[in-house]
C-alpha positions as a printed Julia matrix, in Angstrom:
448×3 Matrix{Float64}:
   0.0     0.0     0.0
   1.39    3.43   -0.86
   2.25    5.7     2.02
   0.27    8.49    0.37
  -3.08    6.8     0.86
  -4.51    9.7     2.84
  -2.53   12.47    1.22
  -5.54   13.64   -0.75
  -8.0    13.38    2.12
  -8.8    16.5     4.14
  -9.31   15.15    7.62
 -11.43   17.12   10.12
  -8.82   17.13   12.89
  -6.47   19.09   10.61
  -8.74   22.13   10.46
  -9.67   24.38   13.39
 -13.33   24.99   14.14
 -14.54   28.57   14.07
 -16.25   27.96   17.4
 -12.89   27.14   19.01
 -11.32   30.46   18.05
 -14.46   32.41   18.94
 -14.63   30.86   22.4
 -10.95   31.52   23.04
 -11.41   35.12   21.94
 -14.4    35.56   24.28
 -12.18   34.24   27.08
  -9.55   36.84   26.15
 -12.18   39.6    26.03
 -13.38   38.67   29.51
  -9.88   38.5    30.93
  -8.78   41.77   29.33
 -11.9    43.57   30.56
 -11.4    42.3    34.09
  -7.71   43.28   34.11
  -8.46   46.81   32.86
 -11.19   47.32   35.43
  -9.03   46.07   38.31
  -6.1    48.31   37.33
  -8.09   51.43   36.49
 -10.97   51.19   38.97
  -9.7    48.91   41.71
  -6.13   50.23   41.95
  -6.9    53.7    40.57
  -3.89   53.54   38.25
  -4.1    55.97   35.33
  -4.2    54.43   31.86
  -5.72   55.29   28.46
  -8.93   53.51   29.31
 -10.82   54.68   26.2
  -8.44   53.28   23.56
  -7.86   50.17   25.66
 -11.58   49.35   25.94
 -11.99   50.2    22.24
  -9.52   47.43   21.37
 -11.34   44.98   23.64
 -14.67   45.97   22.07
 -13.19   45.38   18.61
 -12.54   41.75   19.51
 -16.08   41.41   20.86
 -17.57   42.87   17.67
 -15.39   40.54   15.57
 -16.78   37.55   17.45
 -20.35   38.75   16.97
 -19.72   39.27   13.25
 -18.22   35.8    12.86
 -21.13   34.21   14.73
 -23.67   35.92   12.47
 -21.75   35.28    9.26
 -20.86   31.6     9.72
 -22.2    28.6    11.68
 -20.24   27.69   14.79
 -19.42   24.24   13.37
 -17.6    25.77   10.37
 -14.06   24.47    9.98
 -11.67   27.15    8.84
  -9.01   26.84    6.2
  -5.47   27.23    7.49
  -5.23   30.64    5.86
  -8.44   31.91    7.5
  -7.44   30.53   10.91
  -4.01   32.14   10.58
  -5.56   35.5     9.78
  -7.7    35.35   12.93
  -4.79   34.32   15.12
  -2.67   37.09   13.6
  -5.4    39.56   14.56
  -5.31   38.23   18.13
  -1.53   38.83   18.29
  -1.9    42.37   16.96
  -4.83   43.15   19.28
  -2.85   41.92   22.3
   0.18   43.9    21.12
  -1.97   47.03   20.93
  -3.15   46.57   24.5
   0.39   45.97   25.69
   1.53   49.12   23.88
  -1.04   51.11   25.86
  -0.19   49.46   29.17
   3.59   49.27   29.54
   4.91   47.0    26.76
   7.0    44.04   27.92
   6.96   45.45   31.44
   3.29   44.41   31.64
   3.03   41.06   33.48
   0.54   39.89   30.84
   3.08   40.22   28.02
   3.53   36.46   27.86
  -0.04   36.16   26.55
   1.46   37.06   23.18
   2.38   33.36   22.97
  -1.21   32.11   23.23
  -2.18   32.44   19.53
   1.08   30.8    18.48
   0.36   27.87   20.82
  -3.11   27.47   19.3
  -1.55   27.44   15.84
   1.08   24.89   16.89
  -1.6    22.44   17.98
  -3.95   22.94   15.04
  -2.14   24.33   12.0
   0.83   23.39    9.85
   4.43   24.29   10.63
   4.46   26.95    7.91
   1.65   29.02    9.38
   2.87   28.48   12.92
   6.28   29.79   11.88
   4.71   32.9    10.32
   2.71   33.61   13.47
   5.84   33.09   15.54
   7.66   35.7    13.46
   4.75   38.12   13.92
   4.75   37.58   17.71
   8.53   38.03   17.86
   8.35   41.23   15.81
   5.6    42.55   18.07
   7.63   41.74   21.18
  10.66   43.49   19.69
   8.69   46.65   18.95
   7.05   46.61   22.4
  10.45   46.32   24.06
  11.33   49.79   22.63
   8.06   51.6    21.95
   5.23   51.63   24.5
   3.34   53.89   26.86
   4.32   53.88   30.56
   3.24   50.97   32.72
   0.16   51.99   34.79
   1.44   52.98   38.24
   0.21   55.08   41.2
  -0.27   58.78   40.52
   2.97   60.71   41.01
   5.17   57.61   40.57
   6.76   56.09   37.5
   8.02   52.57   36.92
  10.97   52.19   34.54
  12.64   48.86   33.83
  16.43   48.84   33.46
  17.57   48.29   29.87
  19.33   45.04   30.73
  16.19   43.7    32.39
  14.07   44.69   29.36
  16.47   42.82   27.1
  16.26   39.83   29.42
  12.47   39.91   29.27
  12.58   39.99   25.48
  15.01   37.06   25.33
  12.91   35.08   27.82
   9.71   35.77   25.9
  11.15   34.84   22.5
  12.92   31.73   23.85
   9.81   30.53   25.63
   7.76   31.21   22.52
  10.06   29.13   20.34
  10.4    26.24   22.79
   6.71   25.95   23.61
   5.64   26.31   19.98
   8.01   23.57   18.82
   7.04   21.29   21.71
   3.3    21.8    21.21
   3.62   21.31   17.45
   5.55   18.05   17.79
   3.11   16.57   20.31
   0.08   17.6    18.24
   1.66   16.44   14.98
   2.34   13.0    16.41
  -1.29   12.75   17.47
  -2.45   13.87   14.02
  -0.16   11.38   12.28
  -1.39    8.57   14.49
  -5.01    9.46   13.79
  -4.32    9.65   10.03
  -2.5     6.34   10.05
  -5.24    4.59   11.99
  -7.81    5.99    9.57
  -5.78    4.6     6.67
  -5.53    1.26    8.49
  -9.29    1.12    8.84
  -9.71    1.86    5.12
  -7.31   -0.93    4.21
  -9.0    -3.43    6.47
 -12.44   -2.42    5.18
 -11.23   -3.08    1.64
  -9.87   -6.5     2.6
 -13.13   -7.37    4.37
 -15.05   -6.24    1.3
 -13.06   -8.68   -0.82
 -13.88  -11.43    1.66
 -17.54  -10.45    1.54
 -17.52  -11.03   -2.23
 -17.15  -14.72   -1.46
 -20.44  -14.7     0.42
 -22.0   -12.77   -2.44
 -20.82  -15.45   -4.85
 -22.45  -18.11   -2.71
 -25.74  -16.24   -2.63
 -25.62  -15.67   -6.39
 -24.96  -19.36   -7.0
 -28.0   -20.38   -4.97
 -30.27  -17.74   -6.49
 -29.24  -18.48  -10.08
 -29.41  -22.24   -9.64
 -33.2   -22.55  -10.05
 -33.7   -20.43  -13.21
 -30.6   -21.99  -14.78
 -31.96  -25.47  -14.11
 -35.22  -24.48  -15.79
 -33.35  -23.23  -18.87
 -31.36  -26.44  -19.01
 -34.43  -28.72  -18.79
 -36.33  -26.67  -21.37
 -33.39  -26.81  -23.77
 -33.09  -30.55  -23.24
 -36.77  -31.11  -24.09
 -36.57  -28.85  -27.15
 -33.64  -30.87  -28.52
 -36.01  -33.74  -29.46
 -38.39  -31.38  -31.29
 -36.07  -30.71  -34.21
 -34.81  -33.05  -36.9
 -31.14  -33.67  -37.49
 -29.55  -30.86  -39.49
 -32.1   -28.23  -38.43
 -30.2   -25.03  -37.51
 -32.69  -24.37  -34.72
 -31.74  -27.67  -33.16
 -28.09  -26.6   -33.24
 -29.01  -23.36  -31.43
 -30.93  -25.3   -28.77
 -27.97  -27.66  -28.34
 -25.7   -24.64  -27.89
 -28.03  -23.21  -25.24
 -28.07  -26.57  -23.48
 -24.27  -26.89  -23.5
 -23.78  -23.35  -22.19
 -26.38  -23.9   -19.48
 -24.53  -27.07  -18.49
 -21.32  -25.05  -18.33
 -22.96  -22.42  -16.1
 -24.23  -25.15  -13.79
 -20.7   -26.43  -13.39
 -19.36  -22.95  -12.6
 -22.08  -22.34  -10.0
 -21.36  -25.71   -8.4
 -17.69  -24.74   -8.07
 -18.62  -21.4    -6.49
 -20.97  -23.1    -4.08
 -18.46  -25.75   -3.04
 -15.7   -23.15   -2.73
 -17.7   -20.72   -0.59
 -20.04  -22.95    1.34
 -20.03  -22.42    5.08
 -19.94  -26.21    5.35
 -16.64  -26.36    3.44
 -14.18  -26.31    6.31
 -11.26  -26.44    3.85
 -12.14  -22.96    2.72
 -13.12  -21.48    6.06
 -10.03  -22.87    7.81
  -6.52  -22.62    6.4
  -3.28  -24.37    7.48
  -0.26  -22.17    7.98
   1.5   -23.75    4.97
  -1.36  -22.7     2.7
  -1.38  -19.25    4.32
   2.28  -18.81    3.35
   1.54  -19.83   -0.24
  -1.37  -17.4    -0.46
   0.87  -14.58    0.83
   3.85  -15.48   -1.36
   2.06  -16.2    -4.65
   1.34  -12.54   -5.66
   5.04  -11.69   -5.21
   6.56  -14.39   -7.4
   8.08  -13.34  -10.69
   9.43  -10.06   -9.28
  13.06  -10.91  -10.03
  13.69  -12.17   -6.49
  13.66  -15.85   -5.52
  11.24  -16.57   -2.66
  11.87  -19.77   -0.7
   9.38  -21.04    1.86
   9.63  -23.73    4.49
   7.33  -24.91    7.24
   8.02  -27.38    9.99
   7.45  -27.8    13.69
   6.57  -30.03   16.6
   3.09  -31.44   16.69
   0.23  -30.9    14.27
   0.32  -28.02   11.81
  -1.55  -24.92   13.07
  -4.82  -24.28   11.25
  -6.41  -20.86   11.56
  -9.35  -18.94   10.19
  -8.94  -17.06    6.92
  -8.22  -13.58    8.14
  -7.89  -10.45    6.0
  -5.76   -8.7     8.61
  -3.18  -11.5     8.75
  -2.98  -11.89    4.98
  -2.6    -8.18    4.36
  -0.11   -7.68    7.2
   2.16  -10.53    6.15
   1.79   -9.56    2.5
   2.93   -6.03    3.23
   5.98   -7.24    5.16
   6.87   -9.64    2.36
   6.44   -6.9    -0.25
   8.95   -4.72    1.57
  11.38   -7.64    1.78
  11.06   -8.32   -1.95
  11.54   -4.63   -2.78
  14.86   -4.48   -0.93
  16.2    -7.97   -1.43
  19.16   -8.45   -3.71
  18.49  -12.0    -4.88
  16.56  -13.97   -2.28
  13.85  -13.87    0.37
  13.28  -16.71    2.83
   9.86  -17.19    4.42
   9.49  -19.85    7.07
   6.9   -21.05    9.56
   7.87  -22.92   12.71
   5.67  -24.03   15.54
   5.51  -25.99   18.73
   2.68  -26.86   21.07
   2.23  -23.29   22.27
   3.54  -20.82   19.67
   3.59  -20.21   15.92
   6.5   -18.26   14.39
   6.6   -16.83   10.88
   9.96  -15.43    9.77
  10.79  -13.24    6.75
  14.46  -12.72    5.83
  15.96  -10.89    2.87
  19.51  -10.36    1.62
  19.12   -6.61    1.09
  20.79   -3.7     2.9
  18.84   -4.25    6.1
  17.27   -1.64    8.34
  19.01    1.65    8.82
  20.34    1.74   12.37
  19.09    5.27   13.0
  15.45    4.26   12.41
  15.49    0.64   13.56
  14.12    1.58   16.97
  11.4     3.78   15.47
  10.01    1.35   12.89
   6.32    0.87   13.54
   5.6     4.53   14.2
   3.57    6.16   11.41
   5.43    8.24    8.84
   8.89    7.5    10.2
  10.3     7.7     6.66
   9.9     5.89    3.35
  12.08    3.07    2.05
  12.57    4.41   -1.44
  14.81    3.59   -4.36
  17.42    6.13   -3.31
  17.9     4.41    0.01
  18.13    1.08   -1.74
  20.66    2.27   -4.27
  22.74    3.88   -1.55
  22.9     0.57    0.26
  21.18    1.78    3.4
  17.83    0.43    4.38
  15.37    3.22    4.61
  12.27    3.39    6.73
   9.0     1.64    6.09
   6.56    4.48    6.75
   2.81    4.16    6.84
   2.65    0.81    5.05
   4.6    -0.92    7.79
   2.59    0.86   10.48
  -0.62   -0.53    8.97
   0.81   -4.04    8.71
   2.09   -3.9    12.29
  -1.23   -2.57   13.6
  -3.27   -5.21   11.76
  -1.07   -8.07   12.91
  -0.97   -6.91   16.52
  -4.76   -6.71   16.5
  -4.82  -10.43   15.72
  -2.67  -11.14   18.79
   0.7   -11.23   17.03
   4.0    -9.83   18.25
   6.6    -8.41   15.85
  10.36   -8.4    16.29
  12.68   -6.65   13.8
  16.43   -6.89   13.51
  19.3    -7.02   11.04
  20.91  -10.38   10.37
  24.2   -10.81   12.28
  27.44  -10.57   10.24
  28.69  -11.96    7.97
  25.11  -12.3     6.74
  23.33   -9.16    5.58
  19.7    -8.2     5.31
  16.62   -7.66    7.45
  14.84  -10.21    9.6
  11.21   -9.85   10.67
   9.71  -12.41   13.04
   5.96  -12.58   13.73
   4.66  -14.84   16.48
   1.23  -15.89   17.77
   0.15  -18.08   20.64
  -1.34  -21.14   18.92
  -4.59  -20.81   20.82
  -5.0   -17.3    19.39
  -4.03  -18.19   15.81
  -6.35  -21.2    15.76
  -9.24  -19.29   17.29
 -12.33  -18.87   15.11
 -12.97  -15.31   16.33
 -13.19  -12.69   13.56
 -10.43  -10.52   14.98
 -10.12   -8.67   11.69
 -13.47   -7.04   12.35
 -12.14   -5.07   15.33
 -12.89   -1.36   15.06
  -9.77    0.72   14.63
  -9.69    4.0    16.56
  -7.28    5.71   18.94
  -9.72    5.05   21.78
  -9.85    1.32   21.13
  -6.14    0.85   20.63
  -4.84   -1.17   23.53
  -1.46   -1.98   22.07
């Protein structure tokens, strides 16, 4: 499966809701109003109360306008959300200009819009808002009205302290923005990857469901086809030898007989009573996984042996897709050969996939299984360094672990070269008849 499966899908969690920004702005309006009243009325400190309240009122009117113009559930484009957050930075900068600049204890609220962007927008727009906040802080460090203070007194910060405040503000802004963005981006990537996993599994289940559809079609078509066959058989005796109509009836009869044979094969293949189809030994599972990858220029050798009877499990879309994806990666990066083996004992089943390619890159070996780690592309192969596996491997790992499997990845020890992937199941889990591939995939249900 290509790693770009969801690249053309606009997922809801990647766009901020208008209601979120409006609510945050109402919170800012309330806090700013309270602060101005406490300073001007409660403490009787002089400040330009008219312009200050005008800027607060502007935010309130903006919220009212947005509420009237658009439904609260509207999800904003990144550009629109950035414009609103940029306004919030400028509005806060205006208030700080009127009330002491960086000497105002509330100066650190300049970071709030950037934090919101870091958790909901892309790195590009977060970076632009960070530049705007930094520029605002720089201007406020030099140009601002006096900090509100008791009548007859004046509060002036030393230059060195003002520079320290600016450095602290900008440093904190950068650190918190990067930290918030990384945490949020990992959550977004995980949600995207799980959504892609669910799409893949749904497709595999749909293919399985076609088997049931074939069974139903065979039963439904059996009766009318039998009628056609009997009617054609009776009409055969109505025409003399050499009559072209008799030849047409014979053709209809032969084709009806052929259809009956096809429907009988479909019925026997898909019948719920056919345990050979519903249950599959591990040797046949390996052949089903390997067969689509033969003829790719790489020799694939399979073996299966163990103590006791051969494990027999239920046909499972998740297992087939997961193992198939792992094998596909091995074939892509193998030089000449891939070995697939199944071993078992009384308690455990092991399936091993080894290739003679460059192996896993050491710098990503511990991260493989996380979504979007990197992509094992041709450049990595040509350079002789195993790249990452990206979303495809994440999906395979997630599907297999949902069936009760455990994955272990390593490079083959010298002098051998290549990657080694080992998948193991408790036999009781592999041989269970539960439809584990029907598990719902969501971050809330992920117990791995």
